[in-house]
Each structure stands twice: as C-alpha cells, then as structure tokens.
Short mmCIF file of C-alpha atoms and ligand atoms in Angstrom, two decimals:
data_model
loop_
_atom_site.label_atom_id
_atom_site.label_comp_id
_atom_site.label_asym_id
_atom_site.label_seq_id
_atom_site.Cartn_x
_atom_site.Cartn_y
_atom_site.Cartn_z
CA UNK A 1 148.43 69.48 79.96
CA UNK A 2 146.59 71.71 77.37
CA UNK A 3 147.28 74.36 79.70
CA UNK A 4 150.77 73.97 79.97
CA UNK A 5 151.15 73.57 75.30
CA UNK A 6 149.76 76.51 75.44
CA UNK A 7 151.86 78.09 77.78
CA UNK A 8 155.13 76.85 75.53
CA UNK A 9 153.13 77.77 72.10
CA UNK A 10 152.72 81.30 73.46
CA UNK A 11 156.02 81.62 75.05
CA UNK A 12 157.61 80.44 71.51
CA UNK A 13 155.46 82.76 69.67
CA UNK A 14 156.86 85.78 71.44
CA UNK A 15 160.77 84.40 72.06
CA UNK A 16 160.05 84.34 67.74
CA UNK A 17 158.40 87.88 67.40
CA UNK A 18 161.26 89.52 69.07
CA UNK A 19 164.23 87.74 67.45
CA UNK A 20 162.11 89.57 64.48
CA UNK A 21 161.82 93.19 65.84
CA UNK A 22 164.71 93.68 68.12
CA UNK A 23 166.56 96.05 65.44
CA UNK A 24 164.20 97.27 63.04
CA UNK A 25 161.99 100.20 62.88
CA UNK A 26 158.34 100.14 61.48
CA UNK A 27 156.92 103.14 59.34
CA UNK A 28 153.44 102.64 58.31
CA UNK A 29 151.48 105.04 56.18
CA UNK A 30 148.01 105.28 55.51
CA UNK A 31 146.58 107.36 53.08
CA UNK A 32 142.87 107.85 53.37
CA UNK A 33 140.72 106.04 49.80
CA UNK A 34 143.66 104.73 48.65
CA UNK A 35 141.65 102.27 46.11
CA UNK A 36 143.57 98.98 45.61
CA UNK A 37 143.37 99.48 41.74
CA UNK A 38 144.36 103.72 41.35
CA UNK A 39 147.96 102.40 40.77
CA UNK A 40 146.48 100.11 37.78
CA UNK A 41 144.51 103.31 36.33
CA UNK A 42 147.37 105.82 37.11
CA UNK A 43 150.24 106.93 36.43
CA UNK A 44 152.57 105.84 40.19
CA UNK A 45 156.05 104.82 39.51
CA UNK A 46 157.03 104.93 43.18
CA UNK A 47 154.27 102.58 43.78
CA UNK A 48 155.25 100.34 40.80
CA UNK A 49 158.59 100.06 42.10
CA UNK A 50 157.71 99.11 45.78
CA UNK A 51 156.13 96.44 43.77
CA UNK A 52 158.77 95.14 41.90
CA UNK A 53 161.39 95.21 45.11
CA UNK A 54 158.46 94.38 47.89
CA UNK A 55 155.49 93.21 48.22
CA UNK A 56 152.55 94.12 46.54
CA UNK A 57 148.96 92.83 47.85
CA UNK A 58 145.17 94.32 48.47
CA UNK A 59 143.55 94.10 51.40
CA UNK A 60 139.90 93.83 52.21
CA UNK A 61 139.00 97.02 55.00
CA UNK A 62 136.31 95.54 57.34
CA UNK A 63 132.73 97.15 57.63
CA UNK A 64 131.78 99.52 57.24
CA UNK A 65 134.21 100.88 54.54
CA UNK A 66 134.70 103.80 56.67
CA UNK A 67 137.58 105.76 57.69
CA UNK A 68 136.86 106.18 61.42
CA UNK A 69 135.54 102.32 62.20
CA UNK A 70 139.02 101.11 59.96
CA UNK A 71 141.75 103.09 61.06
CA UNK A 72 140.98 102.24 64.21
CA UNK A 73 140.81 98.19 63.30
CA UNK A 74 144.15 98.91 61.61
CA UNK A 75 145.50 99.68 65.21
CA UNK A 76 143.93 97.18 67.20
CA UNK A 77 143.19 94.16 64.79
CA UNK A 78 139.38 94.11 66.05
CA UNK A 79 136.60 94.75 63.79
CA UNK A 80 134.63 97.61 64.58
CA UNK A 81 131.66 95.72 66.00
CA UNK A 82 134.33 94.82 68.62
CA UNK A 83 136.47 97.96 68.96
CA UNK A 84 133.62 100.26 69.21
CA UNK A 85 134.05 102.55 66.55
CA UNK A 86 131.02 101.55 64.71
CA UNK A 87 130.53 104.37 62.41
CA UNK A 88 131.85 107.68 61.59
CA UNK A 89 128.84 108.71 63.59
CA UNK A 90 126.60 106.79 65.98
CA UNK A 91 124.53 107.19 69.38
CA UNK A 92 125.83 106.18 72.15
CA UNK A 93 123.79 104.70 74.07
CA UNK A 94 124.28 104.73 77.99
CA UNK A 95 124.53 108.67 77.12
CA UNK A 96 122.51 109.59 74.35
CA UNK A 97 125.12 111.78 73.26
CA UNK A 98 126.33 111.33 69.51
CA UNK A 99 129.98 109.85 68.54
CA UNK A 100 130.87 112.28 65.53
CA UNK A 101 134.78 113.04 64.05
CA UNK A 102 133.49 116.64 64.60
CA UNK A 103 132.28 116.44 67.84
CA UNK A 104 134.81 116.76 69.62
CA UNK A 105 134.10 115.88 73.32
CA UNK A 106 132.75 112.24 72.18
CA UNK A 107 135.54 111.87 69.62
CA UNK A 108 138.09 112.14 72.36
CA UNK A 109 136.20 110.48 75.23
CA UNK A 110 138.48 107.23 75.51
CA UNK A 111 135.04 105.21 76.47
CA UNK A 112 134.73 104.94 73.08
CA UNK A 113 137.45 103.10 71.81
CA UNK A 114 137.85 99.46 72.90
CA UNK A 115 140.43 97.26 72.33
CA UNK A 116 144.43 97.42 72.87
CA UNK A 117 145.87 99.86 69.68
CA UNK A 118 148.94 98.99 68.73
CA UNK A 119 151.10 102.14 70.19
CA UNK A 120 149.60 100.93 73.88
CA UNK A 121 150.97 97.51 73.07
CA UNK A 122 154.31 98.79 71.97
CA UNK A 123 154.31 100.80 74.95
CA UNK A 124 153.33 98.33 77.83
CA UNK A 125 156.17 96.20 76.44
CA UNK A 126 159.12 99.06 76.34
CA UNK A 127 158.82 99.49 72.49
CA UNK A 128 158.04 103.73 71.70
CA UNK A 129 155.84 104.65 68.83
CA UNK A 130 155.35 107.91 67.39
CA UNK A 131 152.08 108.31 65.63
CA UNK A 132 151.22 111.68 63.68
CA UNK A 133 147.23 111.99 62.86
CA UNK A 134 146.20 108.13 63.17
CA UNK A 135 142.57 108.28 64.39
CA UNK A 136 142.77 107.46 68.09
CA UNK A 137 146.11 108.43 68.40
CA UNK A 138 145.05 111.55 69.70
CA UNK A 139 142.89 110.08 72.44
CA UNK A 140 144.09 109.15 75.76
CA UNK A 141 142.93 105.66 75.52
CA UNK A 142 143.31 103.62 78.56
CA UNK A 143 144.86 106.87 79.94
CA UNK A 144 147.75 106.91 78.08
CA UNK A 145 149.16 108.11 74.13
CA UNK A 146 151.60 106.94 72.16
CA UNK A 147 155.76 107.92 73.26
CA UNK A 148 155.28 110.68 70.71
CA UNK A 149 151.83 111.66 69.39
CA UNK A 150 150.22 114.79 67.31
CA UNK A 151 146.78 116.23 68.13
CA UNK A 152 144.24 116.50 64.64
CA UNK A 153 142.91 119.22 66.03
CA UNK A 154 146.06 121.74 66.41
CA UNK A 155 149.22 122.46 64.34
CA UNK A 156 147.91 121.07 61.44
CA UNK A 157 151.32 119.65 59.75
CA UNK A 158 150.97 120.00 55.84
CA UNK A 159 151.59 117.13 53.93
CA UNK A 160 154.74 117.66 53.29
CA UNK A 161 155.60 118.77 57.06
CA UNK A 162 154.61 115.25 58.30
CA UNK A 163 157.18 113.54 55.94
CA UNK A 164 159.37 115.90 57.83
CA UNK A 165 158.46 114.72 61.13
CA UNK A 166 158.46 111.37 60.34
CA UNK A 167 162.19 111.62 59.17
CA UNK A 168 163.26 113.72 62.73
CA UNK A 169 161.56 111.00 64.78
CA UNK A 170 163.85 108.48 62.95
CA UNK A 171 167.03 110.32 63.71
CA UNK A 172 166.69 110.80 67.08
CA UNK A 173 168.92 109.81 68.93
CA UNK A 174 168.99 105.65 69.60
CA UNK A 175 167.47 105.72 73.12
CA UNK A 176 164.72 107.84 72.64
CA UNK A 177 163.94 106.83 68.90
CA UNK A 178 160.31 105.32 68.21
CA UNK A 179 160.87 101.60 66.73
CA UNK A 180 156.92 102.63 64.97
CA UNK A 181 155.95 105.56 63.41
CA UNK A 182 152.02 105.98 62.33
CA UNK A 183 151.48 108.52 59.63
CA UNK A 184 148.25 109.30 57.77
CA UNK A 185 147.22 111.94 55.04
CA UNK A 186 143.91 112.85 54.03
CA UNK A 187 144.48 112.11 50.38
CA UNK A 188 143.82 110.53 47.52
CA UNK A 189 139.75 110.41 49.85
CA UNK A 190 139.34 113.68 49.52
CA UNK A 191 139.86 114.22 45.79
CA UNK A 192 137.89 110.81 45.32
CA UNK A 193 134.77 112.23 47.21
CA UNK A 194 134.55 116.03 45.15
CA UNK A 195 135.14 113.82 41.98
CA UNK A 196 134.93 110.19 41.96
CA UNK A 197 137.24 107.30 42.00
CA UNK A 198 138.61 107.09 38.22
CA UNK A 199 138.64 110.75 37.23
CA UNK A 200 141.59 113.38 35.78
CA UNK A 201 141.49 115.06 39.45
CA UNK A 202 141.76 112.34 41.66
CA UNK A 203 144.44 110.95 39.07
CA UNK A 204 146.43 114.39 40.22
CA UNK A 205 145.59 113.64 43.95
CA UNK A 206 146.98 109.83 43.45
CA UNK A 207 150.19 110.84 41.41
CA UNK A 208 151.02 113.44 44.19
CA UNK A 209 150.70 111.05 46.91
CA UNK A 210 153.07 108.47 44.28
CA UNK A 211 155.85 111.34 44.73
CA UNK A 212 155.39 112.06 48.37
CA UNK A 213 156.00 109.30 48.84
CA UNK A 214 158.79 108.93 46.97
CA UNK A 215 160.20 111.63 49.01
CA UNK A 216 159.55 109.63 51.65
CA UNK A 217 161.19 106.20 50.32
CA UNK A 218 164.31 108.94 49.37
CA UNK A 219 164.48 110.32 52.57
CA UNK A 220 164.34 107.11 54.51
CA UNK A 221 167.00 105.30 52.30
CA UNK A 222 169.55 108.18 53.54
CA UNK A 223 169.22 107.71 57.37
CA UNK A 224 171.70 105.84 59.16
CA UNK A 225 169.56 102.82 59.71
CA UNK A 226 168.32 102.68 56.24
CA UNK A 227 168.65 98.81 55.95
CA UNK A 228 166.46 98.41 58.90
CA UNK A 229 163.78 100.00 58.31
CA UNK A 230 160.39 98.04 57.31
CA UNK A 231 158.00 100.43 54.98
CA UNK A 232 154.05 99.45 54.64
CA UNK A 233 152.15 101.84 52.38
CA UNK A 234 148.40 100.86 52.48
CA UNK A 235 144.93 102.74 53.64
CA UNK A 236 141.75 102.26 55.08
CA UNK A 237 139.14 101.65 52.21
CA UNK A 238 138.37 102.65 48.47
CA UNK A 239 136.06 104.65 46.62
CA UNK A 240 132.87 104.21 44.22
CA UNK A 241 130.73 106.71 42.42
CA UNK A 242 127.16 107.47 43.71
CA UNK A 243 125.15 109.88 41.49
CA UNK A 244 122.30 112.27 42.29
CA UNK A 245 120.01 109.58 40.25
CA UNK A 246 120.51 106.84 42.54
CA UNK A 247 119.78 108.74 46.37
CA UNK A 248 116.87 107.48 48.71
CA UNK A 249 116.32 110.08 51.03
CA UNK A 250 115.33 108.12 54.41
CA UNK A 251 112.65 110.75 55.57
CA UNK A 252 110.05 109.76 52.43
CA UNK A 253 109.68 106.17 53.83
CA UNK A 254 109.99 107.04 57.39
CA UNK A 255 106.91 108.71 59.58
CA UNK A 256 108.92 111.70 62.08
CA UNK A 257 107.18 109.86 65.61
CA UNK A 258 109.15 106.52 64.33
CA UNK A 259 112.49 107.72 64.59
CA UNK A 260 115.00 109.09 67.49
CA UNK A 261 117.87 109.81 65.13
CA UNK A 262 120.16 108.65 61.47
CA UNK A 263 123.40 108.40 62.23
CA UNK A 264 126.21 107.35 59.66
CA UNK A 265 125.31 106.58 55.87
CA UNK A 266 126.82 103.52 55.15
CA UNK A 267 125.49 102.00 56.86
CA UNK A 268 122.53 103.84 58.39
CA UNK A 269 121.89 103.29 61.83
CA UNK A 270 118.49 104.47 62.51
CA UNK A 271 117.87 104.81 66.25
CA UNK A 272 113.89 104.06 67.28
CA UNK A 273 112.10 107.25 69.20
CA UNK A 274 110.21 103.98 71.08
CA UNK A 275 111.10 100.66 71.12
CA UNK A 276 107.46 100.02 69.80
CA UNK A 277 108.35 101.45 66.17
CA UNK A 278 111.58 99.25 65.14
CA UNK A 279 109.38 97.00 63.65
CA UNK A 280 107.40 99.30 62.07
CA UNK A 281 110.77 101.19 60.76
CA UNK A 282 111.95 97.74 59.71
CA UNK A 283 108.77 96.66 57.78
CA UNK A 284 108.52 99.91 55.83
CA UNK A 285 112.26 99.91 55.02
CA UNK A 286 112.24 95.89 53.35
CA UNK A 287 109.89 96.95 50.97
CA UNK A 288 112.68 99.57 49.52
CA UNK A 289 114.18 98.65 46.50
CA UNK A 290 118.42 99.18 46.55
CA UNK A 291 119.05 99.00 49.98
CA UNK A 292 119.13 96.05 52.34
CA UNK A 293 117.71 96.04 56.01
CA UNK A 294 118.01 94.22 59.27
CA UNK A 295 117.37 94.63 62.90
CA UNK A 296 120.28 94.87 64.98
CA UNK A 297 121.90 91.51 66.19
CA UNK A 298 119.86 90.14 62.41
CA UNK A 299 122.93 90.75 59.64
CA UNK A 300 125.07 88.20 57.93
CA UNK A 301 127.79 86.89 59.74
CA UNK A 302 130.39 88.27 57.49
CA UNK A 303 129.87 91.30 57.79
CA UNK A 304 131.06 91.09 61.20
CA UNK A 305 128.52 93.98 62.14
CA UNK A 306 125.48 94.46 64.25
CA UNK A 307 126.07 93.72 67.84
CA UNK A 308 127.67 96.34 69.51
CA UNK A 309 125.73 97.88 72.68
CA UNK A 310 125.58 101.19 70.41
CA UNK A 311 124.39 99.99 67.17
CA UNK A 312 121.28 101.49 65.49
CA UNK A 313 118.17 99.43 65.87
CA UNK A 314 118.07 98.87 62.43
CA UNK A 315 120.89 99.18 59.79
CA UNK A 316 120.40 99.83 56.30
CA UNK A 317 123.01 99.22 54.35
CA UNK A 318 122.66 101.08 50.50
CA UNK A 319 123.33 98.91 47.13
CA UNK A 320 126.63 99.66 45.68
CA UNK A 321 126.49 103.00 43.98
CA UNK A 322 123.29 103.83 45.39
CA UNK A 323 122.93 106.57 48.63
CA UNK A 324 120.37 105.68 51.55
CA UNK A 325 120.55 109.23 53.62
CA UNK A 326 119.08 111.81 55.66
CA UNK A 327 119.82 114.77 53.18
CA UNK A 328 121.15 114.66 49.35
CA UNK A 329 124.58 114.27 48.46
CA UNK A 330 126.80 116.41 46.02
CA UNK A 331 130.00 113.58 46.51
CA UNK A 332 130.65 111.89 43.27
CA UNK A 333 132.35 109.49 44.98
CA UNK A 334 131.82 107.40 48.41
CA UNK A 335 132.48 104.65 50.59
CA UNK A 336 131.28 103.08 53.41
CA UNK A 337 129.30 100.08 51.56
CA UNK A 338 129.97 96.41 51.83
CA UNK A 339 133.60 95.67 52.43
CA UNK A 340 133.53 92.28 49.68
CA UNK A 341 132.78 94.96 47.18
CA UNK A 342 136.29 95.06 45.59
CA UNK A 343 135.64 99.27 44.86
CA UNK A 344 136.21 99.58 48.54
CA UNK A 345 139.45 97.36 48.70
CA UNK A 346 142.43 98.70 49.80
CA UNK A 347 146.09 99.32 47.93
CA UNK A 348 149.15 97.79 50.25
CA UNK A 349 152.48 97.85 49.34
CA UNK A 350 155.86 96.65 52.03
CA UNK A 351 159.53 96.82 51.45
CA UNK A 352 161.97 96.34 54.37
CA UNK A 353 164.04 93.83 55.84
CA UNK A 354 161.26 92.12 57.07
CA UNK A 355 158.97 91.47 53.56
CA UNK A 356 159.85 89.05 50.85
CA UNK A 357 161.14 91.09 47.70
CA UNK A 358 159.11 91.31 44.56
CA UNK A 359 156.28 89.23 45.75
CA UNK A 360 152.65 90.00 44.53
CA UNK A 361 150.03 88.41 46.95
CA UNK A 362 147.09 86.26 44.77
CA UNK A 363 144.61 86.77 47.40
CA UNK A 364 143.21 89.84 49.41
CA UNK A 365 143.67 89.55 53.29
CA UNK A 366 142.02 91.22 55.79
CA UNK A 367 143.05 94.10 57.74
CA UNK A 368 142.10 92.80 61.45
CA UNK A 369 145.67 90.74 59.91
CA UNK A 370 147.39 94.34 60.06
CA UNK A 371 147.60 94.32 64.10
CA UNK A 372 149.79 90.96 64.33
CA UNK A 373 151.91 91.91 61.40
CA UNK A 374 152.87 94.78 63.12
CA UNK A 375 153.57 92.94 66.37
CA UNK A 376 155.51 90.70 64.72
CA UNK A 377 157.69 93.17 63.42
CA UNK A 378 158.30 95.40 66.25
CA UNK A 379 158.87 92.17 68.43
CA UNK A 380 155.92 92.44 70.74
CA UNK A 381 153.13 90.32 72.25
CA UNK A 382 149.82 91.21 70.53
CA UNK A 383 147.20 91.25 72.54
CA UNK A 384 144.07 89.34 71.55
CA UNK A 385 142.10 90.29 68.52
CA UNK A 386 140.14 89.03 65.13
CA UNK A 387 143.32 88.71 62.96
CA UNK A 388 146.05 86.28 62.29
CA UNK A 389 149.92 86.88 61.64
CA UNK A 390 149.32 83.42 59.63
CA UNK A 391 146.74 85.06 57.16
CA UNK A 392 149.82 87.14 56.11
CA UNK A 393 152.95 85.22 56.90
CA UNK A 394 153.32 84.69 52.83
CA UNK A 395 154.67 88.16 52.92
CA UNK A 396 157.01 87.96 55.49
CA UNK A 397 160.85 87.26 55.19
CA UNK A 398 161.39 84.88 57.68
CA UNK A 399 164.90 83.79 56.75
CA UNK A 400 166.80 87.67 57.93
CA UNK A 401 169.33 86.77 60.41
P1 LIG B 501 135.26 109.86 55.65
O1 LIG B 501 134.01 110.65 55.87
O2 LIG B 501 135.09 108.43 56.12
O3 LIG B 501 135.75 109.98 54.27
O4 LIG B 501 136.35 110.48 56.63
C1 LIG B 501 137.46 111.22 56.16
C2 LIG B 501 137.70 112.37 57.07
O5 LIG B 501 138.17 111.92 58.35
C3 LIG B 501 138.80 113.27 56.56
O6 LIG B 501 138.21 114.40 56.01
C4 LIG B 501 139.62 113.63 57.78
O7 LIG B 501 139.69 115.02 57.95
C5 LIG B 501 138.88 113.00 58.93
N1 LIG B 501 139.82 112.50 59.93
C6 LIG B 501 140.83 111.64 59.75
N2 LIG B 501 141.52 111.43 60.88
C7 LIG B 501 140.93 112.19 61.83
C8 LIG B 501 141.17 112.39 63.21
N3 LIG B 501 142.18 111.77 63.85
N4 LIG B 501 140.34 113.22 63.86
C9 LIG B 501 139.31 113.83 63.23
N5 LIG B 501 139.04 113.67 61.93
C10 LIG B 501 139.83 112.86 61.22
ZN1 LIG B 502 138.82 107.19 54.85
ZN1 LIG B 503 136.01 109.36 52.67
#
C-alpha cells in the first residue's frame, strides 16, 4: 500500500513540476563571493530593483565555503561530502593522485564528481541546457555534457562576451533553444581575495557586476520570450578578512615523518604518511589555539562533512578570520570556513514568471534547496539529493496559469 502512495505522490509531484516548466526558460547566474550583504554596503541599483519586483533572500553555501565543493552542490543538490567534490584540493585516495582546479587531468576525470547535475537531469528527460563556465560543466560526467557547454580551459569569453552568449543561446531558434542556461563569472571573489570583503576595490568589482547585470536584465527583457523567462542571480559563498597576524603555519606543530600531504585550507585535510601517526597528528593539533580538529568520520553533524572515501584523516578547520596553512597568505580576504558563519552567506535574488514579486525571504535556506528549485522550474524529475523544493516553495509563484 505504502508502495503504491508513493507511487501516486511521485507521479503527482512530476505531472505538477511540468505544468510549471513546460514554457519557461531558466537563466541562472552565479557570480563567484558574491557576499549576501555587498548589496547592503554598496552602491547596486540593479540588485535593489530585482528586490523590489522579485525575490530577495540569502542562502547558506554548504561546507566548506568553497567554490569548487559549492558550485558543484548548486548543480546536483548534494553536499559535497556526498557529491565528491570535497575541497578545492584533496587526495584521492584509490589513486594517490591529487584533485586540484589546476590540475587538470584529475579536474576533468568524471570519477570525481558524484551525483546527477542538473544539465544531465534536464537532458535524460528531453529538456537542453546550455551551461558556460559552471564547474563540472566542462567534464564529461557520466559520459555526457550539457546540449551546449563551454570548456574553462579554452576561449576564455570575457565577461561581457558571456552575457553575449547567453543572449544567442536564448534566440535560437525554438527547437534547438536550451530551456537552462548556467553562467558564472569570476567576480566580485577575486577582488574580495586581493582586498577584502568591505573595501573601495571590491566595492568597484560589486558595482560592475550590479551593471552587467543590468545589461543582462536589459537584454533579456527585449527577446521574444521576455515574459517567460525565470532570472536567479545568486553565488557560491562570501568573503571574510584574514590578516598576516592571525596565520598558523601547519609545519611548526607538525613533525615531516607524520604527514603524507595538506591539501585544501579551509578546511585542511591532512593526509597521514602511516596510519600509525593520525593520532599523533590529531593530539598535537587539539592543543592549538584558533583552529578546531577532528578525525575523519569525528565532526559535527551539521557540518555535513567528514565521510567521504577521500577525506583527509584529520580536518582542521581555522577560527573565523584566522588561516591554518601550509605556506603564508598575502589574501586579505578568504573563504572556505564554517558555512553558519553569516560572512560566508550567499546574495540570491529571482524575478520571472515563476517567483513571487517583491518578496524578501526572513530566513536563509540552503543551497542543496537550489537543485529542486531548478527542477521544478524547468519541469523535470529531480533525481535524489539533500535538498527540498519545500525549504523554498515561499518563493515560488504557484498561482501562473
Ligand atoms: P577559490 O579558490 O575557491 O576562490 O576558487 C576561485 C577560482 O576558481 C577562480 O579563480 C576561478 O578561476 C576558478 N574556477 C572557477 N570555475 C572553474 C572551472 N570550471 N575550472 C577551473 N577553475 C575554475
Ligand atoms: Zn568561489
Ligand atoms: Zn575565492
């Protein structure tokens, strides 16, 4: 009997998710550190305004506060101890080769990217995507890409250029036009690492992005199928400064024999050269002021964090403000610390057919909740994962014909 509620529960779901998506098109934009309060400190009209006619809400990234580990939970809805992307950087394991973003036979190999992302989804179930730059997107996960995909690594579009391309991809031609197009830009992250979070440069970096994407609202409301188009403006986590006073340089605790490898920052992963030494690792490490340390499969539930087959023997995870590392850092800013530390909440902003207008969320949500929102609006099945379309269905318009 349970069996068969579920079976009309599920079939109900999905008859409802694509009366949603069946003629709308999806553009989501991430832009890398965009801290939930910049458009509080600066000066972002285009931002305000989204605001005013859409919907306006923060969202918590999940940890690590990381661009690699969240971009890719933005596309799947799992958190990165289930995806797989577990760091910017980490071993992996089976074979002892290191994951890096700059490394780039790991950072392609599809082994390391579990889960379903969101343009295979749309895919399996008839629905193109187009993604330009989303990390993964460039990957042939499962075998396959998105219907139209860019690769990081060649033609660099500028800024400017990817607006551009966004735009063409929506005026193709019905049949072969994506109903979701991925777009990310390395700003205001960038200009928050040189400089840190509140200053006059990354003020500049945050009120360019505010009129890009203007241009991008402008350019949008003068296609065709303007009034079906559903706009989400959001990121992957903020920023926080980190001084030269505050750095703990790993290597002064640590004896050399102890340790394999460091991989990441925030968190460390430190990866035992014996299994005989974790403890010893672990023992010197708790007695370290402004940091916090645990053995793999050992850290607080929700963090979400810690059990992945690659994971470090032992994480250490920094204070706030404070930088546990391998070698000094110049940054001014950073990221990568505990996700319930509001500095490294997100900005999100939604317009479209789809979102309520002028609706300002009280509470953060999570962005494992990103995955089923967007499933819901392109009219697809999601496929399992650690969000809920009912942690966000406050924002959604339910009531469009
Ligand atoms: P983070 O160290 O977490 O601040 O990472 C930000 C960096 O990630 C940026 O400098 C980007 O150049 C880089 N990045 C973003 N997307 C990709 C991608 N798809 N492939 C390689 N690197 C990327
Ligand atoms: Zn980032
Ligand atoms: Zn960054």
């Amino acid at each position: 009997m349970k069996r068969i509620i579920l079976f009309f529960v599920t079939l109900a779901l999905a008859v409802a998710a694509v009366a949603a998506g069946r003629d709308t098109y999806t553009v989501i934009v991430s832009l890398d550190g965009f801290r939930w309060d910049y458009t509080e400190a600066f000066d972002t009209p285009f931002f305000d305004q989204l605001a005013q006619q859409g919907v306006k809400a923060v969202m918590m990234p999940s940890f690590p506060s990381k661009t690699f580990p969240n971009h890719y939970t933005l596309a799947t809805g799992l958190v990165p101890d289930h995806h797989g992307i577990i760091g910017n950087k980490f071993r992996i394991r089976d074979t002892g080769k290191r994951f890096s973003l700059s490394d780039i036979e790991t950072r392609t190999d599809p082994n390391n990217y579990g889960g379903d992302p969101i343009w295979l989804t749309a895919k399996r179930q008839g629905v193109k995507s187009a993604t330009i730059y989303w990390v993964g997107s460039d990957v042939p996960i499962k075998g396959e890409y998105a219907t139209y995909w860019k690769d990081y690594l060649k033609d660099r579009l500028t800024h400017e250029q990817r607006i551009d391309e966004a735009v063409r991809l929506l005026s193709l031609p019905e049949k072969e036009r994506p109903h979701l197009v991925m777009v990310y830009f390395e700003e205001p992250d960038a200009s928050g690492h040189h400089n840190g979070p509140i200053t006059r440069q990354t003020r500049q970096a945050v009120e360019r992005m505010d009129s890009l994407m203007s241009v991008l609202g402008q350019r949008l409301a003068s296609l065709p199928i303007a009034s079906q188009i559903n706009l989400i403006i959001t990121g992957d986590h903020g920023m926080t400064w980190v001084s030269p006073e505050r750095q703990l340089l790993a290597m002064d605790f640590l004896k050399e024999k102890w340790v394999k490898s460091i991989e990441n920052d925030f968190p460390a992963l430190i990866y035992a050269a014996e299994p005989q030494y974790i403890d010893s690792i672990y023992n010197t490490l708790k007695q370290v002021d402004h940091i916090r340390v645990w053995r793999r499969g050992e850290l607080p539930a929700y963090l979400n964090y810690g059990t992945n087959k690659n994971m470090g023997d032992v994480v250490v995870l920094a204070d706030v403000g404070w930088v546990f590392d391998k070698k000094p850092k110049k940054d001014l800013g950073t990221h990568g610390y505990d996700h319930t530390c509001s500095d490294m909440w997100v900005g999100f902003r939604a317009i479209g057919p789809d979102f309520k207008q002028g609706y300002t969320r009280a509470h953060t949500f999570h962005n494992v909740s990103i995955y089923p929102l967007l499933c819901h609006l392109l009219g697809i099945v999601p496929s399992p994962c650690d969000g809920s379309l009912d942690e966000v269905s406050d924002i959604i318009n339910f009531t469009r014909k």
